[in-house]
PDB file of N, CA and C in Angstrom:
ATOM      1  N   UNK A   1     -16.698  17.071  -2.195  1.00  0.00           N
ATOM      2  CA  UNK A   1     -16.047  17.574  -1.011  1.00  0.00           C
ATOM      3  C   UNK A   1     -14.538  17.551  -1.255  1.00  0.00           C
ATOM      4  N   UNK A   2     -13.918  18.747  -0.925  1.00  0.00           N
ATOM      5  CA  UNK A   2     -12.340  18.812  -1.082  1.00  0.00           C
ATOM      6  C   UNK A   2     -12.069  19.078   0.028  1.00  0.00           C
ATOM      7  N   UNK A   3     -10.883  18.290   0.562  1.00  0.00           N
ATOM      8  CA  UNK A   3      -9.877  17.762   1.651  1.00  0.00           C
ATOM      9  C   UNK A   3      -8.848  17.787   1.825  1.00  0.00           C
ATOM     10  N   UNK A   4      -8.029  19.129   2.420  1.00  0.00           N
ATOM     11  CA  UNK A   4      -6.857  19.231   2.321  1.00  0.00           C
ATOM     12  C   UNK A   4      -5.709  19.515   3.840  1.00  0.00           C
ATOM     13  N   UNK A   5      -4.579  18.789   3.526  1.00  0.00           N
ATOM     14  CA  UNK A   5      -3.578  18.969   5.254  1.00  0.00           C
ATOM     15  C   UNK A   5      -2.629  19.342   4.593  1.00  0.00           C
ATOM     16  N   UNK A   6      -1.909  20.688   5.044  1.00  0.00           N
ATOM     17  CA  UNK A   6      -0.945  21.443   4.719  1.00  0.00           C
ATOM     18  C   UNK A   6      -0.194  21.187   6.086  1.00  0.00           C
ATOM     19  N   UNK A   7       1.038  21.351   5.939  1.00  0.00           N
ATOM     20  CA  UNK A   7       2.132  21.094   6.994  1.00  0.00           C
ATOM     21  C   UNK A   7       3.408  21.909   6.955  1.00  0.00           C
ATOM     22  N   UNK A   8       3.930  23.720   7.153  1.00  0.00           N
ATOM     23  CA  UNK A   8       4.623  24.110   7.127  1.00  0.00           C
ATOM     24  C   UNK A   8       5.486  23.797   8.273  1.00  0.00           C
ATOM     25  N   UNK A   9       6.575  23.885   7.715  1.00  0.00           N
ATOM     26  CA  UNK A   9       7.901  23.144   8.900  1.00  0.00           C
ATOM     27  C   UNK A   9       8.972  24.514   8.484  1.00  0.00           C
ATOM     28  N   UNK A  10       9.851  24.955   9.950  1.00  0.00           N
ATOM     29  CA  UNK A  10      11.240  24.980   9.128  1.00  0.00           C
ATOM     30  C   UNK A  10      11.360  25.061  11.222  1.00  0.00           C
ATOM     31  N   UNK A  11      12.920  25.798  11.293  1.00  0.00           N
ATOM     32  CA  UNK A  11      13.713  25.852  12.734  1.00  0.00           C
ATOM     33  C   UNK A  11      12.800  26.307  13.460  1.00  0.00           C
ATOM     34  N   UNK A  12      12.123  25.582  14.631  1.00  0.00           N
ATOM     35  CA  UNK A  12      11.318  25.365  15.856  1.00  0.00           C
ATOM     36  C   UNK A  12       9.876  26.246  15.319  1.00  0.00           C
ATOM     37  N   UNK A  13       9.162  25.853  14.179  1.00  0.00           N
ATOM     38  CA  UNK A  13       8.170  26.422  13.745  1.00  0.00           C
ATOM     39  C   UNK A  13       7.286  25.039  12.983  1.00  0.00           C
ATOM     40  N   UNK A  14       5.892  24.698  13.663  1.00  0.00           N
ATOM     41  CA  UNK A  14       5.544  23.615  12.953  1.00  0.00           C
ATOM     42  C   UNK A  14       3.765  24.180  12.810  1.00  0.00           C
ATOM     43  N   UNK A  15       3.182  24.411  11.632  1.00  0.00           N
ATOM     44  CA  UNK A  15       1.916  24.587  11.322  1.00  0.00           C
ATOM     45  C   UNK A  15       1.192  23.750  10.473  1.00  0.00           C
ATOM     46  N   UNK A  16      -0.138  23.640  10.951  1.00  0.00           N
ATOM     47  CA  UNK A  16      -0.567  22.715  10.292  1.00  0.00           C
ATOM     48  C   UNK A  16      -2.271  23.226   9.929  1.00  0.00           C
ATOM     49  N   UNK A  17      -2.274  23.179   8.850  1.00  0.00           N
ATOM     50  CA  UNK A  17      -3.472  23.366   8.345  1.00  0.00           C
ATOM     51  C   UNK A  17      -4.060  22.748   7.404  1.00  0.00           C
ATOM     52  N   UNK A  18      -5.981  22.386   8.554  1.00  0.00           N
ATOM     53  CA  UNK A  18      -6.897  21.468   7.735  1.00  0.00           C
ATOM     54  C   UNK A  18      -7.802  22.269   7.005  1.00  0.00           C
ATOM     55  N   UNK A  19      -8.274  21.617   5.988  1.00  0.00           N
ATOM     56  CA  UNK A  19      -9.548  22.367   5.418  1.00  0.00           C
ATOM     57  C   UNK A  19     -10.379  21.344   4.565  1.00  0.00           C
ATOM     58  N   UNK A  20     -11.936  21.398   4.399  1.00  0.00           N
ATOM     59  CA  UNK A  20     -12.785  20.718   3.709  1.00  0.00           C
ATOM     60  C   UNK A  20     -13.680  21.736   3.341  1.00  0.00           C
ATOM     61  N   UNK A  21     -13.544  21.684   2.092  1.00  0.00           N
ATOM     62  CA  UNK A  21     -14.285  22.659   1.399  1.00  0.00           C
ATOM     63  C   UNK A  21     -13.445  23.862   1.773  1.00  0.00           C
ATOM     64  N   UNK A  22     -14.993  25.121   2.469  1.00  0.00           N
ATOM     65  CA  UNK A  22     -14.084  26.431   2.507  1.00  0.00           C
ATOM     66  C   UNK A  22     -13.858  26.600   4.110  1.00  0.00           C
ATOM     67  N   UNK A  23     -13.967  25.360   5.043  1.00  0.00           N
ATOM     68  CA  UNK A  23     -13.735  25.092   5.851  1.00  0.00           C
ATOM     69  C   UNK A  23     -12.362  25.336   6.517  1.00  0.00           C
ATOM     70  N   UNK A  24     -12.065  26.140   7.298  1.00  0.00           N
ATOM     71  CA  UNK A  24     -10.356  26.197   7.509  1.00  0.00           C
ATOM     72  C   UNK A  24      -9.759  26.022   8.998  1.00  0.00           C
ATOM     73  N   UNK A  25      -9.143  25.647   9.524  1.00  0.00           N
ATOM     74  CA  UNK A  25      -8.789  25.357  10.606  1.00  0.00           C
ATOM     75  C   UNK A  25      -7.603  24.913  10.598  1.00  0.00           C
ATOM     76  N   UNK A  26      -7.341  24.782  12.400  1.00  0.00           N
ATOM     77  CA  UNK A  26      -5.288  24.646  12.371  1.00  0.00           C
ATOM     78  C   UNK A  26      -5.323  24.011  13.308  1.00  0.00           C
ATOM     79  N   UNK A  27      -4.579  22.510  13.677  1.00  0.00           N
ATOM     80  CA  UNK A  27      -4.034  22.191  14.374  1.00  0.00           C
ATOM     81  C   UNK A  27      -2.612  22.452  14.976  1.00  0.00           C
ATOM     82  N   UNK A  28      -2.614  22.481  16.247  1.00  0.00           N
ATOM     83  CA  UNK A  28      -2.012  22.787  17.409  1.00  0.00           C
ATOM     84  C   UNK A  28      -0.732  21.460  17.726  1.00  0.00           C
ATOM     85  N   UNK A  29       0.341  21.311  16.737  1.00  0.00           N
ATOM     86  CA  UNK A  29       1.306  20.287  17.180  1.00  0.00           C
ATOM     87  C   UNK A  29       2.235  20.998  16.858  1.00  0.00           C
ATOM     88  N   UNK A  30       3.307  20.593  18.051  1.00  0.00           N
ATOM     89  CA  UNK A  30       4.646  21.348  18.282  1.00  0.00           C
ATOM     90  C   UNK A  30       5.548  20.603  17.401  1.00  0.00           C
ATOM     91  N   UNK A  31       6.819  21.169  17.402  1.00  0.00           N
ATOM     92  CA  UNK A  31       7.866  20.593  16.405  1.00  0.00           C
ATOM     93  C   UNK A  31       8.928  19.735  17.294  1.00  0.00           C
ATOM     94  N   UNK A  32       9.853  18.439  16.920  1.00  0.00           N
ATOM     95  CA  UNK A  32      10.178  17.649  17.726  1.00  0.00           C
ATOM     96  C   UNK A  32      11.364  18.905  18.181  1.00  0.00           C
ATOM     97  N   UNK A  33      11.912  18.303  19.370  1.00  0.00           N
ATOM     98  CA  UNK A  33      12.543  19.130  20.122  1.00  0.00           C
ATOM     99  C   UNK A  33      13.853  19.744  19.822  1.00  0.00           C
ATOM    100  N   UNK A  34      14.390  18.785  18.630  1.00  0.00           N
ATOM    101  CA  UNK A  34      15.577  19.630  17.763  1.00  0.00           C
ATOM    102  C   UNK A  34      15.140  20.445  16.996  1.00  0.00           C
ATOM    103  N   UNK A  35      13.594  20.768  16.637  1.00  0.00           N
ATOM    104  CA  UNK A  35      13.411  22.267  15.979  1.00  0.00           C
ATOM    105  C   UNK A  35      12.910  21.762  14.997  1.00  0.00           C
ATOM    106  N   UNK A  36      13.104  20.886  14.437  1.00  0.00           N
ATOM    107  CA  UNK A  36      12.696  20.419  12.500  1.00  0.00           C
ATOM    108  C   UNK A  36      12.208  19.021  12.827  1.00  0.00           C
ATOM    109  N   UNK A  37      10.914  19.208  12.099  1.00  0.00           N
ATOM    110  CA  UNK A  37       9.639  18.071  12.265  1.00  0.00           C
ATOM    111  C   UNK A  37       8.532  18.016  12.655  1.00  0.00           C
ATOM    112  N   UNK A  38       7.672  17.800  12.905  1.00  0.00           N
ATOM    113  CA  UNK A  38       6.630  17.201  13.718  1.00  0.00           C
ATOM    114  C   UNK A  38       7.238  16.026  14.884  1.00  0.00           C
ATOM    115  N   UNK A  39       6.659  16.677  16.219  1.00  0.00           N
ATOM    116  CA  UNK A  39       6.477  16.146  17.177  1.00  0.00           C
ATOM    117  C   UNK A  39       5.511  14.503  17.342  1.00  0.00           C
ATOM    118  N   UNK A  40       4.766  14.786  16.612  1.00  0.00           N
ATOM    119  CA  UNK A  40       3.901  13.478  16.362  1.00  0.00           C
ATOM    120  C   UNK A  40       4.557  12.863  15.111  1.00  0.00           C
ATOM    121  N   UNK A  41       4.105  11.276  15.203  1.00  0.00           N
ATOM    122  CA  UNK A  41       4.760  10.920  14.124  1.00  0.00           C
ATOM    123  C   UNK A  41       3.485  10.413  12.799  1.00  0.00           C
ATOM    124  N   UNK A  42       3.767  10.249  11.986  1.00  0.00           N
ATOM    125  CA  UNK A  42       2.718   9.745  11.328  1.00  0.00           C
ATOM    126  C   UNK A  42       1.969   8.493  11.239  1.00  0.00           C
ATOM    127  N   UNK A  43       2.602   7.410  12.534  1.00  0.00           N
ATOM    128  CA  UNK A  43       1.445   6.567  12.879  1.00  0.00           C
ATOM    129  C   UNK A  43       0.208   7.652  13.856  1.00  0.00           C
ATOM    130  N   UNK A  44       0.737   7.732  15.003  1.00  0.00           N
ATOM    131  CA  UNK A  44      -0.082   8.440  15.530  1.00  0.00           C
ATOM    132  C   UNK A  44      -0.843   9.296  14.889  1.00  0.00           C
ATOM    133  N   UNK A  45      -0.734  10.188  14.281  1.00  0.00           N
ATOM    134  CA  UNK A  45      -1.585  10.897  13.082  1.00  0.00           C
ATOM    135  C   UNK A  45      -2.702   9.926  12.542  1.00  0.00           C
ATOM    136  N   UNK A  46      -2.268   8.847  12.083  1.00  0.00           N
ATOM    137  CA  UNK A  46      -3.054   7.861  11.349  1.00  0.00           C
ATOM    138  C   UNK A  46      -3.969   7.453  12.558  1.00  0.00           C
ATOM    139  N   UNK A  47      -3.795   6.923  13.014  1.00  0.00           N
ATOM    140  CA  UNK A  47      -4.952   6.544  14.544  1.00  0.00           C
ATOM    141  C   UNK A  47      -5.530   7.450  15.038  1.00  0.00           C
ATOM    142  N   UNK A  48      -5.341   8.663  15.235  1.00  0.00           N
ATOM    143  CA  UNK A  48      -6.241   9.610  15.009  1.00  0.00           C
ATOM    144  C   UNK A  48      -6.755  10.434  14.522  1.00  0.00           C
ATOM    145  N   UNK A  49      -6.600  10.158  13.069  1.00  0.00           N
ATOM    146  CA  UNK A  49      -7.273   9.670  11.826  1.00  0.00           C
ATOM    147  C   UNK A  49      -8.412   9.285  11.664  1.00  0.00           C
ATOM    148  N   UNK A  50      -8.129   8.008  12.425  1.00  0.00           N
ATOM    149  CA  UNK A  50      -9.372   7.085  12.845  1.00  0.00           C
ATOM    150  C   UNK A  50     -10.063   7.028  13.766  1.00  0.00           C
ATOM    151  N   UNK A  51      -9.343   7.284  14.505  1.00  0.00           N
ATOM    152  CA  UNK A  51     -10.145   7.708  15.997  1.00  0.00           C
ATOM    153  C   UNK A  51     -11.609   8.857  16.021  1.00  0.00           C
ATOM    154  N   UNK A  52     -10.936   9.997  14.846  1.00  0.00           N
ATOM    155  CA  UNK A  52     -11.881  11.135  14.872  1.00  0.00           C
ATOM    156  C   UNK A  52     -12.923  10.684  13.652  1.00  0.00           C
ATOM    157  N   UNK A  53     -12.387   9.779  12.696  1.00  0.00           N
ATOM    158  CA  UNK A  53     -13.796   9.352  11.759  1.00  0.00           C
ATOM    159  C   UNK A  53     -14.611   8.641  12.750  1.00  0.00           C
ATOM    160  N   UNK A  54     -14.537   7.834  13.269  1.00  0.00           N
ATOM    161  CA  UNK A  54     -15.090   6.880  13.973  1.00  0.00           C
ATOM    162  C   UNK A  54     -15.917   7.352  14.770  1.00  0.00           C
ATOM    163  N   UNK A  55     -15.308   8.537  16.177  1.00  0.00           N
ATOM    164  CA  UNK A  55     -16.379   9.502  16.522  1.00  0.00           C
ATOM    165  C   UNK A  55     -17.388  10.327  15.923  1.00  0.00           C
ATOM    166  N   UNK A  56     -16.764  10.731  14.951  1.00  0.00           N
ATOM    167  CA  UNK A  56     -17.843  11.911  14.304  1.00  0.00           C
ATOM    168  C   UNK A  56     -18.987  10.810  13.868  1.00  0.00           C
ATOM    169  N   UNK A  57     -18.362   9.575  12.986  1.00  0.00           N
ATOM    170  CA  UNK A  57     -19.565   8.198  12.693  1.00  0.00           C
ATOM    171  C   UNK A  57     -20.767   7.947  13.750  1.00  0.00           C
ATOM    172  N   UNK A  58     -19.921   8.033  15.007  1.00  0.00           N
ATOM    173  CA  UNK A  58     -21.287   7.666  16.307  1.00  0.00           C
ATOM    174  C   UNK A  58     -22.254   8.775  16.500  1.00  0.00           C
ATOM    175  N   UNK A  59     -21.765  10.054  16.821  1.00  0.00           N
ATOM    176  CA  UNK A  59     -22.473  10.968  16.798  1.00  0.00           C
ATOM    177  C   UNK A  59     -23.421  11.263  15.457  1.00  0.00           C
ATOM    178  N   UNK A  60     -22.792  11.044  14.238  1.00  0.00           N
ATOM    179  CA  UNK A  60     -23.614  11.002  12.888  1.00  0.00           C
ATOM    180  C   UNK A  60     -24.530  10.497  12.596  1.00  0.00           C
ATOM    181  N   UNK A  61     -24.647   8.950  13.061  1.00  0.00           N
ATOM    182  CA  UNK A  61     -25.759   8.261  13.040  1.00  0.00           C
ATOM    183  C   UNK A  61     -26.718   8.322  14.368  1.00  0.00           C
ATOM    184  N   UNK A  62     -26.049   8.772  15.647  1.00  0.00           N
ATOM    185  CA  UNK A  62     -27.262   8.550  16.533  1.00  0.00           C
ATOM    186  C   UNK A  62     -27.764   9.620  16.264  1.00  0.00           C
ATOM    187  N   UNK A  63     -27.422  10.855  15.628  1.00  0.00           N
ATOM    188  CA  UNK A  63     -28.270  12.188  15.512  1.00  0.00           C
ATOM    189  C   UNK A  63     -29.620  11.436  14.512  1.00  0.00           C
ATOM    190  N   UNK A  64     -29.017  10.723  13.276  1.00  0.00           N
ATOM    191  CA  UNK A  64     -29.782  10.318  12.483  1.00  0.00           C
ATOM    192  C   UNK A  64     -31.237   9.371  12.831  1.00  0.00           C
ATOM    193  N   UNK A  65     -31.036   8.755  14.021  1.00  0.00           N
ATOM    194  CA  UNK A  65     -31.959   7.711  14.905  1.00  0.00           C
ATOM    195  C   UNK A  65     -32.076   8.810  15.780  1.00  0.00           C
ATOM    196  N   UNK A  66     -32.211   9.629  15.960  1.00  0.00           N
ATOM    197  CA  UNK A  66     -33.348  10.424  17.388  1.00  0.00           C
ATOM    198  C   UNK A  66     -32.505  10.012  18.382  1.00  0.00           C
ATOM    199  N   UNK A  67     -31.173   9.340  18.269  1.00  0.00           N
ATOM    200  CA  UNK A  67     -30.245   9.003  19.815  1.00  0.00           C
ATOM    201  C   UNK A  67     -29.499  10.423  20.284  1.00  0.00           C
ATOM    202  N   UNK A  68     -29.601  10.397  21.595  1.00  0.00           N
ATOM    203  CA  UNK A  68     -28.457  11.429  22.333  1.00  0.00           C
ATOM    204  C   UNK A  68     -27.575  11.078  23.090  1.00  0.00           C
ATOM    205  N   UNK A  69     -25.920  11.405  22.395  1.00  0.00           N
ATOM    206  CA  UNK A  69     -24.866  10.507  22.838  1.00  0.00           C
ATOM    207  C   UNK A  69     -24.245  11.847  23.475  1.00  0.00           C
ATOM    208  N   UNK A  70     -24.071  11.392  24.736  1.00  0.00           N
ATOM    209  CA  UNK A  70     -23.091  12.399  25.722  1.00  0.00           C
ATOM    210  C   UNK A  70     -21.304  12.298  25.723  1.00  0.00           C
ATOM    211  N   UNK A  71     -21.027  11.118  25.497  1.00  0.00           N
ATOM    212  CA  UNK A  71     -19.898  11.169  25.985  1.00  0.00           C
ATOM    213  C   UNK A  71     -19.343   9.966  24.879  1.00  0.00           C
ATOM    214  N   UNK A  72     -17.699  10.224  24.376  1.00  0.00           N
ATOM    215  CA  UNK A  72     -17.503   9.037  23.701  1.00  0.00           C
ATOM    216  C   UNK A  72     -16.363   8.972  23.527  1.00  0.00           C
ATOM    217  N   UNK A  73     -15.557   8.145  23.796  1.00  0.00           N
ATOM    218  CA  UNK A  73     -14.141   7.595  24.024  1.00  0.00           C
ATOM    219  C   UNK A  73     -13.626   6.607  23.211  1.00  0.00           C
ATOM    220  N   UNK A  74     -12.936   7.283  22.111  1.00  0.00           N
ATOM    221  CA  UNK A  74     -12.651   6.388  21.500  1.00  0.00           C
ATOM    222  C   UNK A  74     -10.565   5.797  21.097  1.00  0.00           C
ATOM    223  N   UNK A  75     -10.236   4.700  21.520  1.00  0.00           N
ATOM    224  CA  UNK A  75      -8.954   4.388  21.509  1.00  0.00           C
ATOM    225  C   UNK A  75      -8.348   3.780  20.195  1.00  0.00           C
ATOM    226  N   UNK A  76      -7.317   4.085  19.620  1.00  0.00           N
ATOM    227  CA  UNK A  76      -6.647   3.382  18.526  1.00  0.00           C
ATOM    228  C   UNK A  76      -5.562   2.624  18.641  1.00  0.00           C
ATOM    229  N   UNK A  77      -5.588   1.626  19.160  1.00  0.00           N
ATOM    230  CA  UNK A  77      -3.554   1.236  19.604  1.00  0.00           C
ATOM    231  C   UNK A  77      -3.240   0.756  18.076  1.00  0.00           C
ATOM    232  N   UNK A  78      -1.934   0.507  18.463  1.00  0.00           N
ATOM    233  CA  UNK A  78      -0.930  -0.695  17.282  1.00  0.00           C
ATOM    234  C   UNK A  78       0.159  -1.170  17.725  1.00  0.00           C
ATOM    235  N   UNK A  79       1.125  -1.676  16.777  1.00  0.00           N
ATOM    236  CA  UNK A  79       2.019  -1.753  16.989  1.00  0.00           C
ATOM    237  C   UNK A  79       2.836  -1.369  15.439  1.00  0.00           C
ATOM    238  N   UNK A  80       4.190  -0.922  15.845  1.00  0.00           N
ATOM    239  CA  UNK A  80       4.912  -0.005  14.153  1.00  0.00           C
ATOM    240  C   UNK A  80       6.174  -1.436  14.338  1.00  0.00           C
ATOM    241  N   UNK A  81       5.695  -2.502  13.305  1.00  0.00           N
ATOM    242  CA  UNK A  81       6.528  -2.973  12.840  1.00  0.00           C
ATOM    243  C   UNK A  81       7.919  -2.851  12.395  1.00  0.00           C
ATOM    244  N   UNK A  82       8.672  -3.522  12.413  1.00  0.00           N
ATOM    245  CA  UNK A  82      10.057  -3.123  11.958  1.00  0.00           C
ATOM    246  C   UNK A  82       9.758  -3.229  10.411  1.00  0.00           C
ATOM    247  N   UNK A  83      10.170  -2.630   9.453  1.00  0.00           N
ATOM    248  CA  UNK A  83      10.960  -3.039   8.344  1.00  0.00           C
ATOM    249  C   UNK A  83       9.306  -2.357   7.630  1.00  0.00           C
ATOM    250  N   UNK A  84       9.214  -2.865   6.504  1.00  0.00           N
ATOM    251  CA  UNK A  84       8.017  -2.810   5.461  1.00  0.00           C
ATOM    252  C   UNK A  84       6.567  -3.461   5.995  1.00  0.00           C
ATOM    253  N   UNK A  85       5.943  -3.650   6.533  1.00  0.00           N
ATOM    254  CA  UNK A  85       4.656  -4.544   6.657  1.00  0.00           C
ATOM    255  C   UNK A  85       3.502  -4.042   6.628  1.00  0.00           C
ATOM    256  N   UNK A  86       2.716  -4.760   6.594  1.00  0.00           N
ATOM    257  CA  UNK A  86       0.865  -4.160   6.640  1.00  0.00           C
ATOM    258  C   UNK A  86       0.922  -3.739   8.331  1.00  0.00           C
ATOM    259  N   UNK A  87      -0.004  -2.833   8.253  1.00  0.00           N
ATOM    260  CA  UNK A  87      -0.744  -2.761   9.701  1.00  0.00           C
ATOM    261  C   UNK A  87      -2.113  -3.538   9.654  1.00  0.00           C
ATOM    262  N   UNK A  88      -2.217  -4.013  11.418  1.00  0.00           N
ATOM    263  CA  UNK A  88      -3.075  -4.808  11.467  1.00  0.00           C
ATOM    264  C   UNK A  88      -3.843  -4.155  11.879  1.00  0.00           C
ATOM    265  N   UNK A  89      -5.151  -3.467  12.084  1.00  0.00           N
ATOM    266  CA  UNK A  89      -6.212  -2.967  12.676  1.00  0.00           C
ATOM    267  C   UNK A  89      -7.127  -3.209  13.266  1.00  0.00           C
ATOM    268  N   UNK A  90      -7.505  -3.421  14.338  1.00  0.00           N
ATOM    269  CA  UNK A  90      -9.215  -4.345  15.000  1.00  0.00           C
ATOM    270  C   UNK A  90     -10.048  -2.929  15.707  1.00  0.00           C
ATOM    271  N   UNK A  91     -10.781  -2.968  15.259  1.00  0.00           N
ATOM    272  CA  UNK A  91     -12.197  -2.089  15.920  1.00  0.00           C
ATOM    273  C   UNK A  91     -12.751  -2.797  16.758  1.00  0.00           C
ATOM    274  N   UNK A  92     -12.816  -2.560  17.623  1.00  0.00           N
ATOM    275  CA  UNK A  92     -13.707  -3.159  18.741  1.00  0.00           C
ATOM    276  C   UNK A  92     -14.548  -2.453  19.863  1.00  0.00           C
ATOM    277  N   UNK A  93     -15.092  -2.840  21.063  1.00  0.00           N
ATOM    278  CA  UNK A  93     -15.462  -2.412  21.857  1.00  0.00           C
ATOM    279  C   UNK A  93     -14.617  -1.984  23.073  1.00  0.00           C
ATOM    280  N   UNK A  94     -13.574  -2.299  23.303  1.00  0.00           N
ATOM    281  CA  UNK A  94     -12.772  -1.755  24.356  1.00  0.00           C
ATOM    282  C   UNK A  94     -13.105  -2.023  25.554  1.00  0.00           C
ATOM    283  N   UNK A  95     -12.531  -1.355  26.358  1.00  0.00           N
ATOM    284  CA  UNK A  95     -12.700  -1.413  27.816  1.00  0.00           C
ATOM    285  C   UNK A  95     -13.407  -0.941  28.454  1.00  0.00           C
ATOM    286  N   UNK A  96     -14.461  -1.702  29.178  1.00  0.00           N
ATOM    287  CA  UNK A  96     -15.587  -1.097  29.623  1.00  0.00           C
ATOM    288  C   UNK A  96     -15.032  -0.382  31.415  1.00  0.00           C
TER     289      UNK A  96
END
């Protein structure tokens, strides 16, 4: 499987394109408001990152067990350290 995120940038123009395999698709994020960048930053990216493996995981396996999952909410917090550090990550169950 090949996996690729392309990210064209220049003055108030931000595109982004996914693809797996011959799979192609585009996400929909605006450019920060001086024109040059991404609006999102690349933590956020990363958490939902994870957020969307994690879903597609629930739905993946309950298809696999005969389960039917309607609805699924899934949250990523953190916190962006100052300086150089690890991120800490916990999966859990959340808020019921």
């Amino acid at each position: 499987m090949k996996i690729s995120a392309k990210v064209q940038n220049s003055a108030g123009q931000h595109h982004i394109t996914l693809r797996t395999n011959e799979d192609v698709h585009s996400l929909a994020i605006p450019p920060k408001p001086t024109g040059f960048g991404s609006s999102a930053n690349g933590g956020e990216l990363l958490f939902l990152a994870l957020a969307t493996c994690y879903c597609n995981d629930i739905y993946r396996e309950a298809a696999k067990r005969g389960l039917k999952v309607e609805q699924i909410e899934v949250e990523v917090e953190g916190a962006r350290p100052t300086g150089w550090q690890r991120y800490k990550i916990h999966f859990g169950k959340g808020h019921q």
